[in-house]
PDB file of C-alpha atoms in Angstrom:
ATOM      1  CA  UNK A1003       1.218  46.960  -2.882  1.00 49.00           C
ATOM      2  CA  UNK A1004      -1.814  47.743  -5.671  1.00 67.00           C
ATOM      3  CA  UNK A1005       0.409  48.921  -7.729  1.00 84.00           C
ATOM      4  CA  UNK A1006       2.807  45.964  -7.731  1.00 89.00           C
ATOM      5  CA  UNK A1007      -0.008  43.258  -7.712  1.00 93.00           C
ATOM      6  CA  UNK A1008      -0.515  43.256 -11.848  1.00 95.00           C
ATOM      7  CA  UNK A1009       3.164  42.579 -11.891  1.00 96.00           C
ATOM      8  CA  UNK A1010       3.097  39.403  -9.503  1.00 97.00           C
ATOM      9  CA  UNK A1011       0.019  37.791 -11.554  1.00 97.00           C
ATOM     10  CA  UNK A1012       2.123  38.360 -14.517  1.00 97.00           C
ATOM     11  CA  UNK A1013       4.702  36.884 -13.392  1.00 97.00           C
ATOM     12  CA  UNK A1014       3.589  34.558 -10.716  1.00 97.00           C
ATOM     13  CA  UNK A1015       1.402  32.682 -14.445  1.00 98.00           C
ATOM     14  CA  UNK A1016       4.557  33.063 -16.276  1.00 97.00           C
ATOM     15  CA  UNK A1017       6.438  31.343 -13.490  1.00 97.00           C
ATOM     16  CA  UNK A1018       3.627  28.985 -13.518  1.00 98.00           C
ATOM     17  CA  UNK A1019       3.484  27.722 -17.237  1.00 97.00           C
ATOM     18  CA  UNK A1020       7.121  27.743 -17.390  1.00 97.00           C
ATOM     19  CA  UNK A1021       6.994  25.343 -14.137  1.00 97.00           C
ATOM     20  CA  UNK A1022       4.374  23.081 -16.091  1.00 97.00           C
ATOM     21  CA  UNK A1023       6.325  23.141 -18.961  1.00 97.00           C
ATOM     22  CA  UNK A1024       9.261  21.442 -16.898  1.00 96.00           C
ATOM     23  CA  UNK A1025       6.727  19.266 -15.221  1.00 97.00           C
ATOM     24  CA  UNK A1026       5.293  17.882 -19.223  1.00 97.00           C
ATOM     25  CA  UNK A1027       8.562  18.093 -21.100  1.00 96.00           C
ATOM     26  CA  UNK A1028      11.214  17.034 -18.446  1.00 96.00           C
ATOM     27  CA  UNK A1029       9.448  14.757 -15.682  1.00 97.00           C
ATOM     28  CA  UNK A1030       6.612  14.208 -17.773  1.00 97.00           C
ATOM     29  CA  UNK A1031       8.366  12.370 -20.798  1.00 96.00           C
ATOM     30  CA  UNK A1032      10.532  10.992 -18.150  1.00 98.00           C
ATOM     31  CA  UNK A1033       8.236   9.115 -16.346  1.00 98.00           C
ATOM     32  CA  UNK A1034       6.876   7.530 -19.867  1.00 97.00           C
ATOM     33  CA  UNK A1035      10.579   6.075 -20.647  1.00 97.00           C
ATOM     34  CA  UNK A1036       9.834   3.797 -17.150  1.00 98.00           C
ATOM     35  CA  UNK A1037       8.401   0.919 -16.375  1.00 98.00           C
ATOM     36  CA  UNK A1038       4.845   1.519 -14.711  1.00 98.00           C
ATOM     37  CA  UNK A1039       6.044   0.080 -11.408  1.00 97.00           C
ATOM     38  CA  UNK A1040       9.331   1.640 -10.981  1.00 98.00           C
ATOM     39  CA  UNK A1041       7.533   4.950 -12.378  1.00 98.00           C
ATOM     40  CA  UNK A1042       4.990   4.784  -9.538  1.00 98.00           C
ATOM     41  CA  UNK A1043       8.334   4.404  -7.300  1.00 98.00           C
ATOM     42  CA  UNK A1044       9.862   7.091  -8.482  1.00 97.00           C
ATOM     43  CA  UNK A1045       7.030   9.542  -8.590  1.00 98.00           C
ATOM     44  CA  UNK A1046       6.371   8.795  -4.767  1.00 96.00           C
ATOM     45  CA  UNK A1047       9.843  10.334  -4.549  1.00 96.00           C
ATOM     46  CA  UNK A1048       9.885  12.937  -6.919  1.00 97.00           C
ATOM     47  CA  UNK A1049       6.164  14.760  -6.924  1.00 96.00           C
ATOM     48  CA  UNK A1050       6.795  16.002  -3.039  1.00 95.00           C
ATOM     49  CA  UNK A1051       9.430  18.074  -4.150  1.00 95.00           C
ATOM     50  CA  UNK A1052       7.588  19.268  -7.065  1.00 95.00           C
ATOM     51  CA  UNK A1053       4.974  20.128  -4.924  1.00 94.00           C
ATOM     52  CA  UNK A1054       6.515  22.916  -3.142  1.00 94.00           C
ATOM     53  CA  UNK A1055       7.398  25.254  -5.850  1.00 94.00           C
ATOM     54  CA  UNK A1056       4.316  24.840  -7.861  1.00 96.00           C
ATOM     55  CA  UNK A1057       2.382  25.837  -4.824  1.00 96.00           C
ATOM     56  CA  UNK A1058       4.619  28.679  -4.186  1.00 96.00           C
ATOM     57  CA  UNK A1059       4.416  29.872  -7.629  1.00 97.00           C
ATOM     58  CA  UNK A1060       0.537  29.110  -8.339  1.00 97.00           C
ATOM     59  CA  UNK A1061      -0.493  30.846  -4.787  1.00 97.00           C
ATOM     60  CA  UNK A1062       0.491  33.943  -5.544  1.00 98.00           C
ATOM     61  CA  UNK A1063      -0.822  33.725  -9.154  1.00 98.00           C
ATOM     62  CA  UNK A1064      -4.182  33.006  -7.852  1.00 98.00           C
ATOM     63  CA  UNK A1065      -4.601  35.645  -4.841  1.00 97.00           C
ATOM     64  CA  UNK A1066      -3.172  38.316  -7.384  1.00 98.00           C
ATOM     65  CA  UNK A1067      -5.211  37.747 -10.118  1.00 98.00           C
ATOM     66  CA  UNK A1068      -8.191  37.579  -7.730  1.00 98.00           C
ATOM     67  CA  UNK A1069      -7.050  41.061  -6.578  1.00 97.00           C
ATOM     68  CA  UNK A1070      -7.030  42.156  -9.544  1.00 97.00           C
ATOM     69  CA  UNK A1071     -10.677  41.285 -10.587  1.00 97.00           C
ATOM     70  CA  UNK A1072     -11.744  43.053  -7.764  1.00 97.00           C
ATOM     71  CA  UNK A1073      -9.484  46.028  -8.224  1.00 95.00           C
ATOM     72  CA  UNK A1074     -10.387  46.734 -11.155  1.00 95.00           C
ATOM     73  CA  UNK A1075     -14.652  46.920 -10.422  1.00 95.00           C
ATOM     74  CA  UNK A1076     -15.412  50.061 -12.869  1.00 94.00           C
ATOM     75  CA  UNK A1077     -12.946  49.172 -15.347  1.00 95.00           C
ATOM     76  CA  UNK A1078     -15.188  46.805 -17.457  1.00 95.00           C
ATOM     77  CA  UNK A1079     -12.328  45.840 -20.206  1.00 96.00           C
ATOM     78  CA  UNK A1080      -9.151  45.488 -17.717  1.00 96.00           C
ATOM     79  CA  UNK A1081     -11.673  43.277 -15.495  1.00 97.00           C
ATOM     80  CA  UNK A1082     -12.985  41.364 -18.282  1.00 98.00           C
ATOM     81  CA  UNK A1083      -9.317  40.749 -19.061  1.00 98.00           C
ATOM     82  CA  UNK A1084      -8.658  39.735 -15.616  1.00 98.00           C
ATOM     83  CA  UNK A1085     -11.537  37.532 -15.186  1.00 98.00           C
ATOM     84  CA  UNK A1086     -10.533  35.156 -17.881  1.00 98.00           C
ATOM     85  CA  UNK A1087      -7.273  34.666 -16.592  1.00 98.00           C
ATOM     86  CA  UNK A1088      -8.761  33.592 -13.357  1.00 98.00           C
ATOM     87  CA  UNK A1089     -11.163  31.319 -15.084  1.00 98.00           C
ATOM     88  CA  UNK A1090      -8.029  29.795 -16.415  1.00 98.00           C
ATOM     89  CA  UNK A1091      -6.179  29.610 -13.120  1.00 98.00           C
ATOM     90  CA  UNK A1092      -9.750  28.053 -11.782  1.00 98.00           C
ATOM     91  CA  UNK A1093      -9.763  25.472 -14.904  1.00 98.00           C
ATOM     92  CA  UNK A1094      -6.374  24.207 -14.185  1.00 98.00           C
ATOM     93  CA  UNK A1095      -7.066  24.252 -10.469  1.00 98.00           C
ATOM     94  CA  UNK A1096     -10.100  21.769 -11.349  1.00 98.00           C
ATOM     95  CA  UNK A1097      -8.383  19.586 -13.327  1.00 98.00           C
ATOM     96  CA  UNK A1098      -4.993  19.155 -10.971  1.00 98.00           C
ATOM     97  CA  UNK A1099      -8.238  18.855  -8.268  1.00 97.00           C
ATOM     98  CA  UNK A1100     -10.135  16.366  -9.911  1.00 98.00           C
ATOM     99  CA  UNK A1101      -7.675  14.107 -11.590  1.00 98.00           C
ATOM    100  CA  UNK A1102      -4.491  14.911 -10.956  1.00 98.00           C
ATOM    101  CA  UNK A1103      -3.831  15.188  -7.142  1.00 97.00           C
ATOM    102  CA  UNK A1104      -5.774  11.658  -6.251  1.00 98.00           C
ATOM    103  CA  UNK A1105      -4.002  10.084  -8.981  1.00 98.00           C
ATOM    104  CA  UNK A1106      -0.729  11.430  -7.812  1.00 98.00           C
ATOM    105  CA  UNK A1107      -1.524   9.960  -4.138  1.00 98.00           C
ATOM    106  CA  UNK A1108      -2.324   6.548  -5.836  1.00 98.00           C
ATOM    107  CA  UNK A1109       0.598   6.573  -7.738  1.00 98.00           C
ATOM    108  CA  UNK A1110       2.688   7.325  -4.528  1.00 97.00           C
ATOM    109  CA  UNK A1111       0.944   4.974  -2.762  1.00 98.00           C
ATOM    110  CA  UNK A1112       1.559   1.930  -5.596  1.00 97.00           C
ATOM    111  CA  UNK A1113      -2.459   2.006  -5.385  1.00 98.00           C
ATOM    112  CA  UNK A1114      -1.950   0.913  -9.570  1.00 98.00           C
ATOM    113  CA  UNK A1115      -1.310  -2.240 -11.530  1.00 98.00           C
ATOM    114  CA  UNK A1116       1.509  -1.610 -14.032  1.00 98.00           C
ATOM    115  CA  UNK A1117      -1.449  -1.661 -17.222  1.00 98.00           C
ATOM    116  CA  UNK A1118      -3.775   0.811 -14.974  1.00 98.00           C
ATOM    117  CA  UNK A1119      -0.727   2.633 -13.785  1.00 98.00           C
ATOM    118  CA  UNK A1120       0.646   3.099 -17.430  1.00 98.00           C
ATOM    119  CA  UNK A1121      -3.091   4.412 -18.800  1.00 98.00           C
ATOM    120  CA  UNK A1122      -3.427   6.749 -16.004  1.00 98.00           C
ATOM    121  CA  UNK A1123       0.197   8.391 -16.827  1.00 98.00           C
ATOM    122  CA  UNK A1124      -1.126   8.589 -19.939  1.00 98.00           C
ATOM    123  CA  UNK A1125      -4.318  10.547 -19.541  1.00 98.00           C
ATOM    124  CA  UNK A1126      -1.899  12.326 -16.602  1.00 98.00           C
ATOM    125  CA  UNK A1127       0.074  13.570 -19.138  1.00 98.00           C
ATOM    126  CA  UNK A1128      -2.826  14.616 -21.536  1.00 98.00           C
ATOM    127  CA  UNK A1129      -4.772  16.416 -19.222  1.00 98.00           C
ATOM    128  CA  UNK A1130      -1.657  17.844 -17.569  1.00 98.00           C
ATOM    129  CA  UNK A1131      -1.310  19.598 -21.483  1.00 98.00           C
ATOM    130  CA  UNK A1132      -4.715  20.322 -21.435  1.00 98.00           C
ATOM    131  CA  UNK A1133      -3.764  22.623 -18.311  1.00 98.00           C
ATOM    132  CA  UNK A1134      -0.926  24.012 -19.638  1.00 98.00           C
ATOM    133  CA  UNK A1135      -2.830  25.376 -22.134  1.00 98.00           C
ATOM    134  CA  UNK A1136      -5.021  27.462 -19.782  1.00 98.00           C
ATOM    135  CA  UNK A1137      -2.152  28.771 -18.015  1.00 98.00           C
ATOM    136  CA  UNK A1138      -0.829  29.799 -21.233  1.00 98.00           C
ATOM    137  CA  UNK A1139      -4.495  31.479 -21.772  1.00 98.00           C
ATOM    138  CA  UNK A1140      -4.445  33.045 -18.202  1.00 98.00           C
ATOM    139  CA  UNK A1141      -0.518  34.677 -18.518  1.00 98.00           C
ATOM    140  CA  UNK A1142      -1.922  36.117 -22.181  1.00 98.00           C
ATOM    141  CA  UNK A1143      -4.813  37.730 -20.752  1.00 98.00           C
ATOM    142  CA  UNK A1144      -2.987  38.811 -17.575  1.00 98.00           C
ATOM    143  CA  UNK A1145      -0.548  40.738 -19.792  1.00 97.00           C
ATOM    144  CA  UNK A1146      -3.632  42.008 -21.882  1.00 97.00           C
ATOM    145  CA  UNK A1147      -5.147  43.468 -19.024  1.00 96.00           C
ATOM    146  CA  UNK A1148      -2.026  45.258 -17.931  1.00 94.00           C
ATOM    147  CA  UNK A1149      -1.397  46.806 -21.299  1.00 95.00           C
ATOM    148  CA  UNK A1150      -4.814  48.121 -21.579  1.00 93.00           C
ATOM    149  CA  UNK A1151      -4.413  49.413 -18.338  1.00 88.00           C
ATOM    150  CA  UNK A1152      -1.319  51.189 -19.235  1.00 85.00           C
ATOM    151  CA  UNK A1153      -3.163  52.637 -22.446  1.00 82.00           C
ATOM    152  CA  UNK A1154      -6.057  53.989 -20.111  1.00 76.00           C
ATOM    153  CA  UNK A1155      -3.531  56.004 -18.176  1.00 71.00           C
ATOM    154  CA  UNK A1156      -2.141  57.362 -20.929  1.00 63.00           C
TER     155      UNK A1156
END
């Protein structure tokens, strides 16, 4: 299973920032097109079953990539690659904790007037770029780390 653990943080963030990508380009400019109120409506349907395959992709990205940063203790430039991708995972893991996930139970819960409901999607959406981007980050260092620690054995 060590062996195979660089591959499922590779993939696992790849998986990831391709699921955000969907998320931002496809629901994301979606929900904009709405009305605040019928938005909120249909997000209370729609983020559930988002929910489940982002946390089954983002687990295992997380719990590898931790793995790896201890794995690779003597190793000081595979671990320093490592490390930054988790600092990623952990920056987009703040932000979703933060912002995201209350606002997405106030949205589902019509907590919003349509003018507070409409700024909120908007800052949503920003921030929701904003971790993208360090997803993005984390699956470029992940793949960093493995190819220098291809080079080593070589």
């Amino acid at each position: 299973m060590k062996k195979g653990l660089p591959y499922i943080a590779i993939i696992c963030t790849s998986a990831f920032i391709g699921n955000l990508l969907v998320i931002g380009l496809g629901f994301g400019m979606y929900w904009q097109t709405l009305e605040p109120l019928e938005f909120m409506r249909q997000f209370g349907i729609q983020f559930p079953l988002l929910l489940a395959p982002t946390m089954g992709i983002l687990l295992p990205a997380i719990l590898s990539t931790v793995a790896m940063v201890i794995n690779t203790k003597g190793q000081p430039t595979i671990r320093k690659n490592w490390i930054i991708a988790l600092i990623c995972l952990m920056i987009t893991c703040s932000i979703t904790t933060i912002y995201h996930l209350p606002t997405n139970f106030s949205f589902m819960n019509m907590e919003y007037t349509a003018e507070v409901a409409a700024s909120k999607l908007n800052l949503w959406i920003v921030l929701h770029w904003v971790r993208s981007f360090f997803v993005l980050i984390a699956a470029i260092y992940s793949v960093k780390a493995f190819k220098i620690s291809l080079s080593e054995m070589n």
